[in-house]
Amino acid sequence: MAPAPPPSPADALKQLGKEIDSSIRFYETFSGPFPFQNLSVSQIPGTFGQGWPGLLYVSTYSFLRPEAQQRAGLSSAGQEHYTELVPYHEVAHQWWGNVVAWSSYRDQWIDEAIANYLAVLFADTKKNPDHTLHVWLSRYRQRLVEKLPDSNDAAGDVGPLILGTRLNSSKSPTAYEEIIYCKGSWIIHMLREMLRQPGARNPDARFTTLLQMLVTKYAYRALSTDDLQREVEAVMSPGMDLEGGYSMEWFFEEWVRGTGVPHYRVEFTARHTEKGYQIHGKLFQTGVPRSFIASVPLYAAGPGRGTLLGNVVAAGPETIFQFVAAIAPRKIVVDPQMTLLCTSE
Ligand SMILES: [Zn+2]
């Protein structure tokens, strides 16, 4: 057997340079043209990384090959994080952080969440089945609903995004990371899903309009959570208007200024009629305040991700629904397409 080739830092650099270049092209489709003359990339020791205008400091870990990452003590989740996300998250900060700034620590989540979500979308384009959008989203959801070490609280219950770094305490030393990156990415994902127009030439046109509007209107200015809400309201669709009055107050109150991840359970009966199967059921919502509302997609279990029956606006602990379907569902599944941050049984 031939001995393993010696490590080649120059090759690793070239490869990373190429990937960073393709991430820039990818982000331009969402955020508009790259905002600076050039971009230099440098490594910096340890887990730290930061992007300055035109300069990226990327953690040494991101430059290591998998074997070296393992020797450095990174878990496999840590390796994936440093290889797949960190460098590209920092690239996305060229727009989100360096052009669009945040108003105060209460608004910092916006730039982190958009940068991280775009990095996840970029990872998704590489078509590696272990790093798809849905893989990252389910990991993030898991991290939000599982109990923190030595605590009875799940990260998703510790506090709202608008507490920023104050989320960290002796009781929850990692809460900032969990909430800002995991929940923040989910929030941007939910906005994108709600703005999506399936079947359109560019199903993400409205989401892209939102991002580009933010980049131009808030260039070298501070963006606040209230500003973001107003800008979302400017592009929202009728389906997002759960409360009436063309307001996204409900969404920001629940997800940004509120805590908790809803859990859903469905009970139903199906009765054969002349028009097909009449499905009557109840959607139970727990884990969030009574006032919590959400548009919950319900699917009849079946091949692939099943068949959409419709969306039920869950309002409070118990919501009644009915559908007519051609076939009696064996089981009703909650949101198999992962458009809503929730758990279900
Ligand atoms: Zn960041």
XYZ file of C-alpha atoms and ligand atoms in Angstrom:
346
model
C 0.000 0.000 0.000
C 1.313 3.456 -0.859
C 1.893 5.716 2.143
C -0.641 8.497 2.661
C 0.429 11.701 0.881
C 1.917 14.321 3.206
C -0.429 17.167 4.195
C -0.484 19.958 1.650
C -1.427 23.287 3.236
C -1.150 25.018 -0.159
C -3.800 22.699 -1.653
C -6.061 23.219 1.351
C -5.745 26.993 0.914
C -6.492 26.840 -2.803
C -9.554 24.701 -2.176
C -10.863 26.997 0.559
C -10.220 30.039 -1.672
C -12.262 28.441 -4.450
C -15.117 27.597 -2.120
C -15.148 31.098 -0.648
C -15.309 32.524 -4.146
C -18.288 30.336 -5.034
C -20.037 31.279 -1.773
C -19.701 34.965 -2.773
C -21.414 34.241 -6.112
C -24.138 32.346 -4.286
C -24.761 35.111 -1.727
C -24.905 37.730 -4.478
C -28.090 36.077 -5.762
C -29.731 36.770 -2.384
C -28.023 39.869 -0.999
C -26.925 41.765 -4.129
C -23.392 42.527 -5.399
C -20.372 41.873 -3.153
C -20.010 45.188 -1.339
C -16.194 45.610 -1.213
C -13.253 45.866 -3.623
C -11.634 42.611 -2.556
C -11.643 39.983 0.163
C -8.565 38.699 1.981
C -8.773 35.498 3.984
C -6.503 34.758 6.908
C -6.469 32.135 9.615
C -6.618 32.927 13.282
C -5.850 30.455 16.095
C -8.554 28.728 18.090
C -12.301 28.721 17.627
C -12.544 32.437 16.886
C -13.606 33.806 13.530
C -14.650 37.247 12.393
C -15.173 39.136 9.188
C -14.064 42.727 8.756
C -14.948 44.722 5.645
C -12.779 43.057 2.992
C -11.020 40.752 5.473
C -11.960 37.381 6.926
C -10.382 35.814 9.963
C -11.237 32.147 9.805
C -10.548 29.709 12.634
C -7.479 27.493 12.139
C -9.834 24.528 12.511
C -11.456 25.378 9.196
C -8.116 24.947 7.388
C -7.421 21.482 8.790
C -8.129 18.207 7.072
C -10.633 15.906 8.816
C -7.905 13.742 10.414
C -6.184 16.808 11.846
C -9.506 18.189 13.085
C -10.077 14.921 14.914
C -6.602 15.013 16.470
C -7.382 18.571 17.604
C -10.309 17.117 19.561
C -13.232 18.269 17.431
C -16.365 16.126 17.546
C -17.860 15.133 14.193
C -20.569 17.791 14.617
C -17.802 20.300 15.419
C -15.853 19.256 12.331
C -18.859 19.742 10.118
C -19.512 23.116 11.704
C -15.956 24.369 11.101
C -15.680 22.918 7.612
C -19.152 23.482 6.196
C -20.388 26.627 7.892
C -17.831 28.819 9.665
C -15.869 30.216 6.687
C -19.061 30.904 4.714
C -20.901 32.347 7.698
C -18.042 34.860 7.932
C -18.294 35.591 4.198
C -22.017 36.344 4.609
C -21.127 38.888 7.322
C -19.565 41.011 4.554
C -23.129 42.064 3.801
C -24.786 41.164 7.105
C -22.826 42.990 9.775
C -20.364 44.995 7.697
C -22.891 46.745 5.456
C -26.098 46.286 7.446
C -25.215 46.953 11.070
C -27.276 46.246 14.181
C -28.879 48.839 16.340
C -28.086 47.362 19.770
C -27.306 44.006 21.379
C -31.054 43.359 21.119
C -30.829 43.428 17.331
C -27.540 41.603 16.797
C -29.441 38.351 16.228
C -30.625 39.596 12.812
C -27.168 39.706 11.189
C -26.061 36.461 12.867
C -29.239 34.651 11.876
C -29.171 35.800 8.245
C -25.418 35.063 7.909
C -25.864 31.625 9.394
C -28.944 30.751 7.396
C -27.303 31.788 4.121
C -24.272 29.647 5.047
C -26.620 26.698 5.589
C -28.248 27.353 2.192
C -24.786 27.426 0.615
C -23.898 24.099 2.302
C -27.160 22.722 0.906
C -26.062 23.492 -2.685
C -23.168 21.020 -2.372
C -25.690 18.158 -2.453
C -23.984 16.225 0.313
C -26.806 14.163 1.858
C -25.305 14.682 5.340
C -25.384 18.471 5.093
C -28.681 19.343 3.495
C -30.803 22.233 4.700
C -33.109 19.778 6.450
C -30.229 18.054 8.237
C -29.012 21.353 9.697
C -32.533 22.467 10.572
C -33.300 19.249 12.431
C -30.008 19.512 14.336
C -30.816 23.075 15.304
C -34.303 22.069 16.404
C -32.857 19.241 18.487
C -30.460 21.647 20.199
C -33.349 23.967 21.036
C -35.648 21.346 22.540
C -33.193 19.189 24.495
C -32.435 20.080 28.099
C -29.253 22.082 28.687
C -26.568 20.240 30.712
C -27.382 20.277 34.481
C -30.611 22.130 33.864
C -34.342 21.506 33.611
C -34.621 24.045 30.843
C -34.339 23.517 27.121
C -32.306 26.162 25.278
C -35.447 27.287 23.452
C -37.029 28.215 26.808
C -34.125 30.184 28.298
C -35.007 33.565 26.862
C -35.880 35.512 23.734
C -33.495 36.396 20.904
C -33.656 40.066 21.810
C -31.714 39.395 25.037
C -28.599 38.853 22.903
C -25.471 37.994 24.905
C -27.464 38.416 28.130
C -28.886 34.958 27.343
C -25.655 33.515 28.709
C -25.532 32.992 32.450
C -23.998 30.532 34.904
C -27.185 28.465 34.422
C -27.027 28.557 30.626
C -23.444 29.328 29.554
C -24.080 28.371 25.899
C -27.591 29.777 25.481
C -26.487 32.685 23.293
C -25.032 30.295 20.700
C -27.991 27.938 20.780
C -30.629 30.625 20.560
C -29.014 33.152 18.226
C -27.723 30.616 15.676
C -30.191 27.737 15.963
C -33.426 29.609 16.585
C -32.263 32.621 14.572
C -31.602 30.464 11.495
C -35.012 28.848 11.909
C -36.688 32.260 12.079
C -35.105 33.346 8.797
C -36.055 29.971 7.326
C -39.687 30.389 8.424
C -39.818 33.870 6.893
C -38.383 32.504 3.652
C -40.893 29.633 3.609
C -43.814 31.971 4.220
C -42.626 34.317 1.460
C -42.052 31.445 -0.968
C -44.080 31.174 -4.182
C -43.865 27.513 -5.229
C -44.054 27.079 -8.989
C -42.906 30.645 -9.707
C -39.853 31.201 -11.915
C -37.934 32.224 -8.801
C -39.852 30.876 -5.806
C -37.570 32.955 -3.532
C -38.214 36.255 -5.313
C -40.004 37.846 -2.348
C -37.350 36.653 0.139
C -34.621 38.041 -2.133
C -36.481 41.345 -2.429
C -36.589 41.528 1.367
C -32.839 40.887 1.748
C -31.838 43.301 -1.000
C -34.169 45.947 0.378
C -32.461 45.600 3.775
C -28.976 45.809 2.223
C -29.786 48.983 0.256
C -32.027 50.767 2.742
C -29.870 50.014 5.786
C -26.439 50.246 4.144
C -23.997 51.518 6.775
C -26.901 52.092 9.117
C -28.215 50.280 12.154
C -31.039 47.808 11.592
C -33.371 47.140 14.512
C -35.834 44.328 15.118
C -38.698 46.807 14.649
C -37.233 47.905 11.288
C -37.021 44.269 10.224
C -40.660 43.711 11.177
C -41.699 46.723 9.084
C -39.704 45.502 6.079
C -41.226 42.018 6.332
C -44.669 43.636 6.496
C -43.851 45.468 3.245
C -43.429 42.160 1.359
C -45.751 39.846 3.319
C -48.378 37.716 1.561
C -52.044 37.385 2.630
C -51.249 33.898 4.004
C -48.892 35.458 6.570
C -51.575 37.767 7.926
C -52.750 35.442 10.710
C -54.088 38.248 12.879
C -55.505 40.557 10.219
C -54.433 44.166 9.718
C -51.396 43.283 7.604
C -49.166 42.960 10.626
C -46.362 40.535 11.487
C -46.627 41.467 15.148
C -47.771 37.927 15.991
C -44.640 36.394 14.427
C -42.155 38.752 16.065
C -43.907 38.561 19.452
C -43.838 34.769 19.433
C -40.518 33.940 17.842
C -38.276 36.957 18.435
C -39.554 38.540 21.642
C -40.974 35.292 23.038
C -39.657 31.887 24.090
C -40.646 28.278 23.524
C -40.975 25.829 20.659
C -44.502 24.516 20.031
C -45.275 20.820 20.194
C -48.199 19.436 18.174
C -50.388 16.368 18.398
C -53.281 15.489 16.088
C -56.431 13.461 16.740
C -58.834 12.790 13.893
C -61.621 10.646 12.478
C -62.396 10.016 8.789
C -65.923 9.315 7.559
C -66.819 8.236 4.043
C -69.326 10.564 2.320
C -70.472 11.163 -1.250
C -67.794 13.849 -1.683
C -64.949 11.692 -0.373
C -63.627 11.315 3.140
C -64.737 13.891 5.668
C -61.882 14.370 8.128
C -62.649 15.931 11.498
C -59.885 16.509 13.981
C -58.215 18.465 16.750
C -54.761 19.986 16.746
C -53.227 20.196 20.238
C -50.531 22.801 20.885
C -48.262 22.737 23.965
C -44.905 24.182 25.052
C -45.819 27.789 24.247
C -48.071 30.470 25.810
C -51.839 30.118 25.283
C -51.850 33.143 22.992
C -49.438 31.468 20.523
C -50.723 31.202 16.941
C -49.156 29.402 13.985
C -50.158 28.197 10.559
C -49.542 24.442 10.779
C -49.373 22.337 7.575
C -51.029 18.928 7.997
C -50.257 16.074 5.598
C -51.827 12.674 5.049
C -48.985 10.181 5.532
C -48.097 8.435 2.298
C -45.293 7.957 -0.190
C -42.535 10.586 -0.025
C -43.528 13.368 2.306
C -47.239 12.580 1.990
C -50.095 14.686 0.631
C -50.936 18.145 1.917
C -54.413 18.276 3.443
C -54.139 21.968 4.295
C -52.902 24.475 6.837
C -54.608 24.830 10.195
C -54.117 28.057 12.126
C -53.453 26.736 15.613
C -54.813 29.239 18.107
C -54.305 28.145 21.685
C -54.018 24.671 23.195
C -56.744 23.070 21.057
C -57.954 23.870 17.526
C -60.701 22.038 15.627
C -60.224 21.397 11.908
C -61.886 19.621 9.010
C -60.854 18.573 5.515
C -62.249 16.577 2.641
C -59.811 14.064 1.134
C -60.008 11.470 -1.632
C -58.452 8.756 0.528
C -58.816 8.203 4.274
C -55.403 9.031 5.818
C -53.814 6.321 7.899
C -51.990 8.993 9.849
C -51.810 12.789 9.794
C -48.271 14.172 9.855
C -47.354 17.683 11.015
C -45.188 19.695 8.601
C -42.952 17.013 7.023
C -41.442 19.756 4.785
C -39.996 21.527 7.840
C -41.429 24.971 7.267
C -42.268 25.604 10.938
C -40.054 25.290 14.017
C -41.962 22.724 16.066
C -41.951 19.169 17.315
C -44.790 16.697 16.899
C -45.819 13.132 17.624
Zn -21.385 35.508 13.030
